[in-house]
Coordinates of C-alpha atoms and ligand atoms in Angstrom, one line a residue:
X155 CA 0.0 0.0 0.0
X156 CA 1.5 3.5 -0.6
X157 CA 3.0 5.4 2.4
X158 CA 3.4 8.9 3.2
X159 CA 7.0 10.3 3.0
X160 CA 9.3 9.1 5.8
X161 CA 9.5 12.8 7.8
X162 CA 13.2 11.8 9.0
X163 CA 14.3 10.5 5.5
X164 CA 17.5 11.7 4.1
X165 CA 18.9 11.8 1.0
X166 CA 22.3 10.4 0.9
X167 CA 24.9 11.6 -1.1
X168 CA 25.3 9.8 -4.6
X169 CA 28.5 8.1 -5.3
X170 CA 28.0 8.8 -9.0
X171 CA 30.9 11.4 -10.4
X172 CA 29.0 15.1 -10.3
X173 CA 27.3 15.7 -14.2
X174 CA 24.8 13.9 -16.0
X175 CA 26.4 11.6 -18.2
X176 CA 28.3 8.7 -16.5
X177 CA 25.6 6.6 -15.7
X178 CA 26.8 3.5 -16.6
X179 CA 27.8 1.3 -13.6
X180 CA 30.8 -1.4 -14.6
X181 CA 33.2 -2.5 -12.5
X182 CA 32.9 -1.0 -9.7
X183 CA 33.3 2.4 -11.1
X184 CA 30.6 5.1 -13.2
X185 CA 31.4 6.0 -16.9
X186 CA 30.4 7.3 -19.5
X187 CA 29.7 5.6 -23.0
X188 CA 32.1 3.9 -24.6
X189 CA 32.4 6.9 -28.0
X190 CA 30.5 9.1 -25.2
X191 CA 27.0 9.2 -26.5
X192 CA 23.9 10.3 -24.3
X193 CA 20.2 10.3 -24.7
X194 CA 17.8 12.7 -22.5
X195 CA 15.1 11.5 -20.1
X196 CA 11.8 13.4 -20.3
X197 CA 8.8 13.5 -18.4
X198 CA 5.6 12.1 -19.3
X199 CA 3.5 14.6 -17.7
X200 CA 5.3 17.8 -19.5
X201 CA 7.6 16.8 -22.0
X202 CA 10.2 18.6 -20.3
X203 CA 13.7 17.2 -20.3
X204 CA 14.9 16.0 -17.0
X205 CA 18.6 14.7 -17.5
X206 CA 20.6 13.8 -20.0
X207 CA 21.8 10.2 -19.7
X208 CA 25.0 7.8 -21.4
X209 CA 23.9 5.8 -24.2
X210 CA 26.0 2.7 -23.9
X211 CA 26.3 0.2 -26.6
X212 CA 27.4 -3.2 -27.1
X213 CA 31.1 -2.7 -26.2
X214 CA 30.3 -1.0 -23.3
X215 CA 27.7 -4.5 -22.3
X216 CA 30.7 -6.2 -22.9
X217 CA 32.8 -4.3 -20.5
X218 CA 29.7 -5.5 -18.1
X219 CA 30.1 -9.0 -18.7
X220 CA 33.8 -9.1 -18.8
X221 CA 33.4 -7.9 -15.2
X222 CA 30.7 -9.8 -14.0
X223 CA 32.2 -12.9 -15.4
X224 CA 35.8 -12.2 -14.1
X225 CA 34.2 -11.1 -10.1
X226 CA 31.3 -14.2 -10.1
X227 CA 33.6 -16.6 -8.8
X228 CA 34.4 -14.9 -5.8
X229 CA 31.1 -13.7 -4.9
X230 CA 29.4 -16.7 -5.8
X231 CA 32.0 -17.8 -3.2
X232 CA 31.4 -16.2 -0.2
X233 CA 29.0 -16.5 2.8
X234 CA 25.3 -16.6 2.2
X235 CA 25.7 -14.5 5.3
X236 CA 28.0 -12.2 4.1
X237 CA 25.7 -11.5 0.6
X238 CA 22.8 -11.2 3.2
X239 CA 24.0 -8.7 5.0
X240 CA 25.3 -6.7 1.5
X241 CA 21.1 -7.0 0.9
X242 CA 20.4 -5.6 4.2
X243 CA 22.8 -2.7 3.2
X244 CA 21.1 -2.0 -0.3
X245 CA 17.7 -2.4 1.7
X246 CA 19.0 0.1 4.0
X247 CA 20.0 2.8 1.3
X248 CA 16.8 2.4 -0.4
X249 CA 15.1 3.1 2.3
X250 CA 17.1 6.0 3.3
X251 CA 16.2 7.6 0.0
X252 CA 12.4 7.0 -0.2
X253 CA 11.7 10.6 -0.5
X254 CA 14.2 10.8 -3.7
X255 CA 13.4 7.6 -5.3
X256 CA 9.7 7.9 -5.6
X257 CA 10.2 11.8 -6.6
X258 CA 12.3 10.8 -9.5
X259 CA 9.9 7.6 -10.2
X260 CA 7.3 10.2 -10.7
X261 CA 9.1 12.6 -12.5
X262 CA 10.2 9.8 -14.6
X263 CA 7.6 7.3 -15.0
X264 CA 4.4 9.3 -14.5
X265 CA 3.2 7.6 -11.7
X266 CA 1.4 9.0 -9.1
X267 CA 3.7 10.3 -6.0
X268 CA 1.3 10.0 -3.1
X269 CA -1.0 7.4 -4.6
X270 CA 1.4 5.2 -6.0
X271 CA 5.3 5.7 -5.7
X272 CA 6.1 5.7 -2.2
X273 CA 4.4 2.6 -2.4
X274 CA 6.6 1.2 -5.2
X275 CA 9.6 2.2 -3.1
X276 CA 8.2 0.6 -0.3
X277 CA 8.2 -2.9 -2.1
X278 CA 11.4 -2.5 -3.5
X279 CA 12.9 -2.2 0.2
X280 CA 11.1 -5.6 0.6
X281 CA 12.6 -7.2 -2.1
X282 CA 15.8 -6.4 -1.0
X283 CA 15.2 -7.4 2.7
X284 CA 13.2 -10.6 1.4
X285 CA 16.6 -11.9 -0.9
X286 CA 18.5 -11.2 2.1
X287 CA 16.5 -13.7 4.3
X288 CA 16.6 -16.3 1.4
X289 CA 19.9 -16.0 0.7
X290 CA 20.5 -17.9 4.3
X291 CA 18.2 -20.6 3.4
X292 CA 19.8 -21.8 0.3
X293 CA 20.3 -25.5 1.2
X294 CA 21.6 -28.7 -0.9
X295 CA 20.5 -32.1 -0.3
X296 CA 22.4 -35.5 0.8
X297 CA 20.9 -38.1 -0.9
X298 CA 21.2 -42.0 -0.7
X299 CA 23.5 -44.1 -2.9
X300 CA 22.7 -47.4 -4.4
X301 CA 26.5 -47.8 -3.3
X302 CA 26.7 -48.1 0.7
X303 CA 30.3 -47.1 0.0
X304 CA 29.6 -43.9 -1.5
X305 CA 28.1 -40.9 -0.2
X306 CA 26.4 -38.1 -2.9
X307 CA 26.5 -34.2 -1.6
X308 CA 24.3 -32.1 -3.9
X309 CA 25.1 -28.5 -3.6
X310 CA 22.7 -25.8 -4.8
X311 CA 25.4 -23.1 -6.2
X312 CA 25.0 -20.2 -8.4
X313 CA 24.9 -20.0 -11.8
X314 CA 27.4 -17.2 -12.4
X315 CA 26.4 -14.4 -14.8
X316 CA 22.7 -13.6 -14.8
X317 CA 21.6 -11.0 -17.4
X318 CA 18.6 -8.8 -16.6
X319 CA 16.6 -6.7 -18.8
X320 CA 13.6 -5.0 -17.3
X321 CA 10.7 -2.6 -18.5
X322 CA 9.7 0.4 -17.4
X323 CA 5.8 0.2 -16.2
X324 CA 7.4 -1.0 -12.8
X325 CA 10.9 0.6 -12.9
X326 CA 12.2 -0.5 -9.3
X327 CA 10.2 -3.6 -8.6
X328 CA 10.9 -5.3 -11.9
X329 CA 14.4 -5.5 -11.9
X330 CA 14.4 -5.8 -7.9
X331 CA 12.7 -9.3 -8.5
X332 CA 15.5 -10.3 -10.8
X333 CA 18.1 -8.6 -9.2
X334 CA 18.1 -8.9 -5.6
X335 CA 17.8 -12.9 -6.1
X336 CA 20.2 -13.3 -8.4
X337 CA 22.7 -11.3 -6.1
X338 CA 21.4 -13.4 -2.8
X339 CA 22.3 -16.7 -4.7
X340 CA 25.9 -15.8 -5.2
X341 CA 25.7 -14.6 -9.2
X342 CA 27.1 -11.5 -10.7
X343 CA 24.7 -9.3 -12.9
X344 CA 24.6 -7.1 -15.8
X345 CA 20.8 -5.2 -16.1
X346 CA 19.8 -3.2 -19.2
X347 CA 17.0 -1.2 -17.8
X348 CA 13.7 0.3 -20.5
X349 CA 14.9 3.6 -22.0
X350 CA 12.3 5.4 -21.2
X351 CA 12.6 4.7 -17.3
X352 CA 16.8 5.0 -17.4
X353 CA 16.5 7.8 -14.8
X354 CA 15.1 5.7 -12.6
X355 CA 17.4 2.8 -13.4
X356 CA 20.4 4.9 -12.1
X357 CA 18.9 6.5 -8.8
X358 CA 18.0 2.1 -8.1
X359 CA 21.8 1.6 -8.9
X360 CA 22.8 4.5 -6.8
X361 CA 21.1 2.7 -3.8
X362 CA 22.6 -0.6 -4.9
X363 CA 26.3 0.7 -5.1
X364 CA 26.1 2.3 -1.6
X365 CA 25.6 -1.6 -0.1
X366 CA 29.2 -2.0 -0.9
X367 CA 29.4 -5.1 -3.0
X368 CA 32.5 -5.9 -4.8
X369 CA 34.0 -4.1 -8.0
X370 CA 32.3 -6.3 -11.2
X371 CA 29.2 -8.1 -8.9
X372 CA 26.5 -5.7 -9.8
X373 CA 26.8 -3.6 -13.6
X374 CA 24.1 -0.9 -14.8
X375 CA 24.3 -0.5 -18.6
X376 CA 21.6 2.0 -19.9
X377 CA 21.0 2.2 -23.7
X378 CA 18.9 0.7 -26.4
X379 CA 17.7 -3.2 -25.5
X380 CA 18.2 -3.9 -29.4
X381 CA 21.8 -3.3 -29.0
X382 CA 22.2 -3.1 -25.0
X383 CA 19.8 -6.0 -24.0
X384 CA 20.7 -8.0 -26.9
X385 CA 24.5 -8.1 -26.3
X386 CA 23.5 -9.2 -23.3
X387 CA 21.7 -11.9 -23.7
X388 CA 23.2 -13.3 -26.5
X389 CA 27.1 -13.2 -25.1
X390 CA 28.5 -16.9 -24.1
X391 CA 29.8 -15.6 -20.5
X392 CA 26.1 -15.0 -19.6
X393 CA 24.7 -17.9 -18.0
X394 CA 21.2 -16.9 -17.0
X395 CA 18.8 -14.5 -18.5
X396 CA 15.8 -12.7 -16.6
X397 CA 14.0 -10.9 -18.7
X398 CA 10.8 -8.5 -17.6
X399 CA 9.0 -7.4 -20.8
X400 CA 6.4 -7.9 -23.7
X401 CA 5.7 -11.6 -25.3
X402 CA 7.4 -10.2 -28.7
X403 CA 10.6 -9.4 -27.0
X404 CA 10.7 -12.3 -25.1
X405 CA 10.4 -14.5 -28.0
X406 CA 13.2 -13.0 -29.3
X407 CA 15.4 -13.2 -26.1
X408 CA 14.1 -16.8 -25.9
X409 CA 16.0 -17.6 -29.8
X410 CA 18.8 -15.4 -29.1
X411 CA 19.4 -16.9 -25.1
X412 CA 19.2 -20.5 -26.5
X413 CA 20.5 -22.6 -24.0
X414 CA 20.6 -20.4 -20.8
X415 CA 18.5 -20.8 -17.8
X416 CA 15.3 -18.3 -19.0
X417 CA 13.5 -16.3 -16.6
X418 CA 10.8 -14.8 -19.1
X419 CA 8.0 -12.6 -17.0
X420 CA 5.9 -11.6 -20.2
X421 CA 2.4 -10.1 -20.5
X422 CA -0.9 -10.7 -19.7
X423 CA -4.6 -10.6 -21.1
X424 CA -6.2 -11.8 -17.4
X425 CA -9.9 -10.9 -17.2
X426 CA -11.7 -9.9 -14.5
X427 CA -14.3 -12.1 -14.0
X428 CA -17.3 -11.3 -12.0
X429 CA -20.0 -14.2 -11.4
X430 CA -24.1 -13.6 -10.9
X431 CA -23.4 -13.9 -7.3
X432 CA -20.1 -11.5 -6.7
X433 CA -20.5 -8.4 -4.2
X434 CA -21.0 -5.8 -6.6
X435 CA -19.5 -3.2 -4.8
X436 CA -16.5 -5.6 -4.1
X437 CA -16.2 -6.2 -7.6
X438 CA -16.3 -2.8 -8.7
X439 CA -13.6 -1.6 -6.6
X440 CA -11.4 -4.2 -8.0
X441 CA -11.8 -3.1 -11.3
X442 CA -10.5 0.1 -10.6
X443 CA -7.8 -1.0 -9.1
X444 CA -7.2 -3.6 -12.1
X445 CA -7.9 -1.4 -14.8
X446 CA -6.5 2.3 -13.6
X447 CA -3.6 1.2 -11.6
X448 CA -0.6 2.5 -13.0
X449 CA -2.9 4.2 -15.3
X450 CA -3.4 0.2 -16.4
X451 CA 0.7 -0.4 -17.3
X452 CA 1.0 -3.6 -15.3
X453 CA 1.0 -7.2 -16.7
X454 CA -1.4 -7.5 -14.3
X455 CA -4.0 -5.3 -14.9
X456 CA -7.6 -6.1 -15.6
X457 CA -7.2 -6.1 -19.5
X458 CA -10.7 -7.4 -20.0
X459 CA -14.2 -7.9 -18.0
X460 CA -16.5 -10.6 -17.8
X461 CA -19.7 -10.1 -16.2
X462 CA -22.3 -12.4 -15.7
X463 CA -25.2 -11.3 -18.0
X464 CA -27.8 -11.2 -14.9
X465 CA -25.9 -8.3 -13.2
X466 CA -24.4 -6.4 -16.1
X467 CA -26.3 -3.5 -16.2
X468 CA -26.4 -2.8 -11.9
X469 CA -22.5 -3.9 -12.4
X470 CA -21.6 -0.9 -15.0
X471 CA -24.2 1.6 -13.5
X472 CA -21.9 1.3 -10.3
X473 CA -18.9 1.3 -12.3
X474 CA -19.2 4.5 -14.5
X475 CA -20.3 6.1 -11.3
X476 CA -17.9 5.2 -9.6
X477 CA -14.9 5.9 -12.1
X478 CA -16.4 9.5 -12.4
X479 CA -16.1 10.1 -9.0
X480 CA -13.0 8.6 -7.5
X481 CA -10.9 8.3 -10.4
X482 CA -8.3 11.8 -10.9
X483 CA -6.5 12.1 -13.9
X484 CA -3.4 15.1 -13.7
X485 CA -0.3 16.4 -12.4
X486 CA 0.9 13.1 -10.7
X487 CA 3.0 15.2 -8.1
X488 CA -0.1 16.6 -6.9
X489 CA -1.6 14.7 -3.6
X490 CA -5.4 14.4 -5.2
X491 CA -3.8 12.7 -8.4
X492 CA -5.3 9.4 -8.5
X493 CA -3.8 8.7 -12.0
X494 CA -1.0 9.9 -13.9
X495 CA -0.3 10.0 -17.5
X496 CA 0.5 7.7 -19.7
X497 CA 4.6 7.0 -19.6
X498 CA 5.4 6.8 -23.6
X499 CA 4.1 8.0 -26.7
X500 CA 3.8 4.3 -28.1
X501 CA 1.4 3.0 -25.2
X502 CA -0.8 6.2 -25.6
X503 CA -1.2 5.6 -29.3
X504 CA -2.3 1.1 -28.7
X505 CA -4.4 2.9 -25.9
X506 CA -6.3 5.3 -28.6
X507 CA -6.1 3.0 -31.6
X508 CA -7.3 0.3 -29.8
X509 CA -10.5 2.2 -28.1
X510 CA -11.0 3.8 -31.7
X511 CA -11.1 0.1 -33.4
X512 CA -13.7 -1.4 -30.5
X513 CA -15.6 2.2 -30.6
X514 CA -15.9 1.6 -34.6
X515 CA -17.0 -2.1 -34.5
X516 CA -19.7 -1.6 -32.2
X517 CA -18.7 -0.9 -28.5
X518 CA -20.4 1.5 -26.0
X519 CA -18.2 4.2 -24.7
X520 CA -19.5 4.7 -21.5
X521 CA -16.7 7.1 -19.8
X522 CA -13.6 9.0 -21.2
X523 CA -12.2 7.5 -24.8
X524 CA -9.7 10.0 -25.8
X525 CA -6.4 11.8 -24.4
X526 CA -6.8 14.4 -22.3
X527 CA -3.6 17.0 -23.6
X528 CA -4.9 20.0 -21.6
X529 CA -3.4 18.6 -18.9
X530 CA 0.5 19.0 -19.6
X531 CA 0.9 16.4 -22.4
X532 CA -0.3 14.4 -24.9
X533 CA 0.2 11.1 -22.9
X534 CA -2.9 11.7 -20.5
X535 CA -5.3 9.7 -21.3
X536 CA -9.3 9.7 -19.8
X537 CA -10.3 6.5 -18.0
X538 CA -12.5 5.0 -19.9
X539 CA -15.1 2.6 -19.7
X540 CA -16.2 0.2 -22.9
X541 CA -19.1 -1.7 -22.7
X542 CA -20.2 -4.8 -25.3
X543 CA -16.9 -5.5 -26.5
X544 CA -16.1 -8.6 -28.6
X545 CA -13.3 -11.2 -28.5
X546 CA -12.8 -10.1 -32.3
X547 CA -11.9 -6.8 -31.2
X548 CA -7.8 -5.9 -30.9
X549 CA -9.1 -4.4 -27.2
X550 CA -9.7 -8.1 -25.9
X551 CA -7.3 -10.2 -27.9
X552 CA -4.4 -8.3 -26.7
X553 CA -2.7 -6.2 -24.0
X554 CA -3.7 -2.4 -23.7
X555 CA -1.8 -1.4 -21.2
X556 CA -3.7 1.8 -20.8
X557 CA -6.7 2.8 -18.5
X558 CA -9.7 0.9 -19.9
X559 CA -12.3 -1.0 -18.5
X560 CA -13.1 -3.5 -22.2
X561 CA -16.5 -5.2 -20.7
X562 CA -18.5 -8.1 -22.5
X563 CA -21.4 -9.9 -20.7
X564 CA -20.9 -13.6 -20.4
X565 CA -23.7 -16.6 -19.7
X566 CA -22.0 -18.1 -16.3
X567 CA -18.5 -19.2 -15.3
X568 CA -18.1 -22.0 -18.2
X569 CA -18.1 -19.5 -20.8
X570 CA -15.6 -17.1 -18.9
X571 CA -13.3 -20.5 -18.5
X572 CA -13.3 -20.9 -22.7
X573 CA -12.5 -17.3 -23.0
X574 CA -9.4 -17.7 -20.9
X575 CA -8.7 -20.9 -22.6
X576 CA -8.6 -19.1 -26.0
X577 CA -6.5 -16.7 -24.9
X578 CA -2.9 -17.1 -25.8
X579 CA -2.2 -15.3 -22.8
X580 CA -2.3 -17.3 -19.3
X581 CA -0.8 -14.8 -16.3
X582 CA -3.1 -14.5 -13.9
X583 CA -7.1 -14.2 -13.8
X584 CA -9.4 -13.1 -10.8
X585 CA -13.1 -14.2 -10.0
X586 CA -15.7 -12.5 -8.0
X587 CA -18.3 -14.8 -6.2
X588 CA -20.0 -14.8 -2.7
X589 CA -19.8 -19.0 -3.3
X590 CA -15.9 -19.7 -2.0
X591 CA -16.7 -23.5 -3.3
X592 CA -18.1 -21.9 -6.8
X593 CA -14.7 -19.4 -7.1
X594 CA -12.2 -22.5 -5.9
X595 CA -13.5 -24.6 -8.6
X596 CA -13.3 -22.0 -10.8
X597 CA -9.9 -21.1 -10.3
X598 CA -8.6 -24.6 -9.9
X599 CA -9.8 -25.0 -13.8
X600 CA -8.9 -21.5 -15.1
X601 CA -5.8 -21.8 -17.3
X602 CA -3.4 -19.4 -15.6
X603 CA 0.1 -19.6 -13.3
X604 CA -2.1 -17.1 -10.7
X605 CA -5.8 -17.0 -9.9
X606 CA -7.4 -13.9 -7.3
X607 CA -11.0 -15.1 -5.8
X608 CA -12.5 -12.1 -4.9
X609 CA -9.4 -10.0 -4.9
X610 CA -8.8 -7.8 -7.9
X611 CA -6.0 -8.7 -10.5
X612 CA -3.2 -6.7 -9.6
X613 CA -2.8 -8.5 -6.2
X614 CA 0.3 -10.2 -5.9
X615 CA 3.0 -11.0 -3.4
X616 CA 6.2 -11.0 -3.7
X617 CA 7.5 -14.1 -2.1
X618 CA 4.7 -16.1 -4.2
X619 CA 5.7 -18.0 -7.1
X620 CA 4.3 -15.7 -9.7
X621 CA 4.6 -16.5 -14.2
X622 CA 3.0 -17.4 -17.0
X623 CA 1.3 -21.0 -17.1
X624 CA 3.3 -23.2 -19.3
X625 CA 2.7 -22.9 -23.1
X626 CA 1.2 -19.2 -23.2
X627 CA 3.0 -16.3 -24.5
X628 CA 3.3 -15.1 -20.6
X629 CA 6.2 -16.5 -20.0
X630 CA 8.6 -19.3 -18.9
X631 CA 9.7 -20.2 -14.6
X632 CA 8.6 -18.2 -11.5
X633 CA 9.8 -15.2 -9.6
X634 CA 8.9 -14.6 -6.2
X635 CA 11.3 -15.1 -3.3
X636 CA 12.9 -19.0 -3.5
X637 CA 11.5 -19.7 -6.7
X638 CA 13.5 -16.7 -8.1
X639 CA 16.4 -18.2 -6.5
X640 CA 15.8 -22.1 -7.5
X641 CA 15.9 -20.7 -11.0
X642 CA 18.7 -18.7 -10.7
X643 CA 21.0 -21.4 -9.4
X644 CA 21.8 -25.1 -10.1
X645 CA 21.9 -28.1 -8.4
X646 CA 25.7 -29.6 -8.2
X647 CA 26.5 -33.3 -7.4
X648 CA 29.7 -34.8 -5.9
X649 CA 30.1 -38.5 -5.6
X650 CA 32.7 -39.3 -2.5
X651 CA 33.7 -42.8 -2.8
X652 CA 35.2 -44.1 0.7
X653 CA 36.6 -47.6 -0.4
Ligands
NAD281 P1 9.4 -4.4 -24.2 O1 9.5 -5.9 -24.5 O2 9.2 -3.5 -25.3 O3 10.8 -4.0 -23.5 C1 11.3 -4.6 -22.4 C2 12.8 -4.5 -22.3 O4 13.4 -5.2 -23.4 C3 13.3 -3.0 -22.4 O5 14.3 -2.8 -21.5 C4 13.8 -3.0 -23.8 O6 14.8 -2.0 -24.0 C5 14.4 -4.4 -24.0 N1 14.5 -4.9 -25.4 C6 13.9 -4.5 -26.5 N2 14.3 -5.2 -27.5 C7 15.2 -6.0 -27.1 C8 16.0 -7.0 -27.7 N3 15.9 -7.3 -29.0 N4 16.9 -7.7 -27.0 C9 17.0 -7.5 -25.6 N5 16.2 -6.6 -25.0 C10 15.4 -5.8 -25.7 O7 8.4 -4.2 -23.1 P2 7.9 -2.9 -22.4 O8 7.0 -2.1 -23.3 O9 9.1 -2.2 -21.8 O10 7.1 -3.4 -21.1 C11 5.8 -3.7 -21.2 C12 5.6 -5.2 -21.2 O11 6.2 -5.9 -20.1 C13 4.2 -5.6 -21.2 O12 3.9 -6.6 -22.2 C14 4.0 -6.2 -19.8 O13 2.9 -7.1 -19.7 C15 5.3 -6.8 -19.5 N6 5.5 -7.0 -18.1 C16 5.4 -8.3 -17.6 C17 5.5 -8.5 -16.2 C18 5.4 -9.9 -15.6 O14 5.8 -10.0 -14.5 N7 4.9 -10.8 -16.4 C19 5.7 -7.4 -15.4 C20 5.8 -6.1 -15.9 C21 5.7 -5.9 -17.3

């Protein structure tokens, strides 16, 4: 849940060299580009520049690797203790700069401060706290031999270099679920953060570089992911790839990685599914959470509606209501700001084609529809409501990631199950019903790696194993406390024979 700003919070000095450009982190030291080129970070609510960041390229990625690879072995080496209490440091400096982080996460992202980004912050502490704990509780196994001569020690050890490339809807917790695990297991890590959230990326590193790991263990490369993110993942000396980002991306990370360990979080297309007997109230609450969260930029969001036919119409009168009253689009600084704008000019422009198809082939617009530029920029965009859409329509076959409500009335809970089934997509789904028995069976046959029962969509926790069900275009593994770290080391044998 968000916070208010920590009153004693300080902001500690940054170990970065003063000026804007070296914000690459390798080797224990901040540079520039390799050939010195920058890009500038704007905000999504004005368009106004807000730093100018390095550019780095594929020969600055492989500066990255060449350190991580060379500085794995000895951390992969040390004490789980030792790396737990590095966590508890980075944890520590996070924390310290709560005030700065989720200023710049607004600034850069567009999310709202007081509604949204000191909660984001707050998270991203517990990631950090949560890989410290786990990194004490990596344990092997002794198994029996066949052999009573023999005795096998399986070790669980790390797997060395573990690329991570991230996106920038969540800019702190995405890469912390990839990051603080794959530190807590003993690997060494090179992360291409999303362009558009770089700013962010760098005020994260900041934290991470004041917890005092050794030179080459943790490397920040911002730049392009075609050239950046690709080096990465496709270079020999990187051993594991965790990849936050769209199914299109991920299929190409999944060619180009062939033969790594693949952590692929990848999107989502999970309805909302409210049954004849849900708590309408309940239910509507949760799809303004789902849908207008993040201004609906999250993998989890409630990209589509199913209502049961018999409560449609009491369902939307409560929802349009509703969304008129509570929801505030604008400045996402100010305190009242409910929702910001959107964070890139691409999302905006799915967002309006997408409403402009559905609108075109026969959907209700019930609420909002278009951007709203008189509020700084052209990336705020009305929540908007869309009733009697159509599994035809782009709006329900794919992600929007934008803040829409797509609604289509449905004939009962079997119906709802063969949507989901049709959907390429299998993430997560949630299922409004006052009949516990009735939502249990419902999510026990729903084809997806998560399923909410009267919870909306974007509730997750972080220590629960959280992907894609296997065979969708959602993705490949689990994140989410030990399962991050069972995928992001190996298991080791050793046979001792004592004849
Ligand atoms: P994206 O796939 O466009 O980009 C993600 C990252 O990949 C960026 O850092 C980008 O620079 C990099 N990249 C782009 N091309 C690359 C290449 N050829 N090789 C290596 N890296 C490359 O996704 P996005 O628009 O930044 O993020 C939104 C997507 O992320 C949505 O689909 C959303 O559902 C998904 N997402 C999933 C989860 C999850 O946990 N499943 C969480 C958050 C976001």
């Amino acid at each position: 849940m968000p916070s208010k700003p920590a009153a004693s919070a300080t902001t500690v000095a940054s170990a970065r060299p003063a000026g804007a450009t070296p914000t690459l982190y390798i080797d224990g030291s901040w540079a520039a580009a390799d050939g010195g080129a920058t890009f500038e970070a704007t905000s999504p609510a004005t368009g106004a520049v807000i730093g100018t960041l390095a550019q780095g390229g594929r020969v600055d990625a492989s500066r990255a690797i060449e350190a991580a690879a060379r500085s794995a072995p000895a951390w992969g080496g040390t004490s789980p203790f030792e790396r737990a209490a590095a966590l508890e440091r980075i944890a520590a400096a996070i924390d310290a700069r709560r005030d700065e982080l989720a200023g710049i996460l607004t600034l850069d992202q567009g999310k709202p401060l007081q509604a949204e980004a000191y909660g984001e912050v707050e998270e991203l502490v517990l990631y950090f706290r949560m890989a410290a704990a786990d990194a004490t509780r990596i344990e092997g196994l002794i198994p029996p031999s066949v052999d009573p001569a023999k005795r096998v020690l399986v070790y669980r050890v790390p797997k060395g270099v573990v690329g991570i490339v991230t996106p920038w809807n969540w800019p702190y917790t995405m890469p912390a679920e990839l990051i603080a695990p794959a530190l807590a297991a003993g690997n060494a890590v090179v992360w291409n953060p999303a362009r558009f959230t770089s700013w962010c990326s760098v005020a994260l590193a900041e934290a991470i570089v004041e917890g005092g790991l050794p030179a080459g263990v943790f490397n920040l490369v911002t730049g392009p992911g075609d050239e950046v993110g690709d080096e990465i993942v496709g270079d020999p000396r990187v051993t594991a790839v965790g990849f936050v980002g769209s199914a299109t991306t991920g299929a190409k990370i999944a060619r180009r990685a062939a033969g790594k360990e693949l952590l692929l979080e990848l999107g989502g297309n999970g309805p909302l599914v409210i049954l004849d007997d849900a708590d309408l109230e309940a239910a509507v609450r949760a799809t303004i959470t789902a849908c207008f969260l993040n201004a609906g930029q999250s993998c989890t969001a409630g990209e589509r509606v199913l209502v049961d036919r018999a409560i449609h119409d009491a369902y939307l009168d409560l929802l349009v209501e509703t969304v008129k009253r509570e929801v505030r689009l604008g400045d996402p600084a100010d305190g009242a700001t409910t929702m910001g704008p959107l964070n890139n000019e691409r999302t905006a422009a799915k967002t309006e084609r997408q409403v402009g198809e559905a609108v075109e082939r026969g959907a209700t617009l019930l609420s909002g529809g278009r951007r709203a530029p008189e509020l700084g920029s052209p990336l705020f965009f009305q929540p908007t409501v869309l009733d009697r859409i159509t599994e035809s329509m782009e709006i329900a076959k794919e992600e929007t990631f934008g803040p829409v409500v797509p609604i289509s009335a449905i004939d009962g809970e079997a119906e709802a199950l063969e949507v989901i089934e049709r959907s390429p997509y299998g993430l997560l789904t949630s299922v409004f019903t006052r009949d516990l028995a009735r939502g249990l069976r419902f999510a026990e046959s729903a084809r997806a790696g998560w399923v909410n029962i009267n919870e909306g969509t974007n509730y997750w926790e972080s220590h629960l194993p959280f992907g894609g069900r296997a065979g969708s275009q959602s993705g490949l593994g689990r994140v989410g406390g030990r399962f991050s770290i069972e995928r992001l080391t190996e298991l080791k044998t050793i046979v001792v024979n004592l004849a």
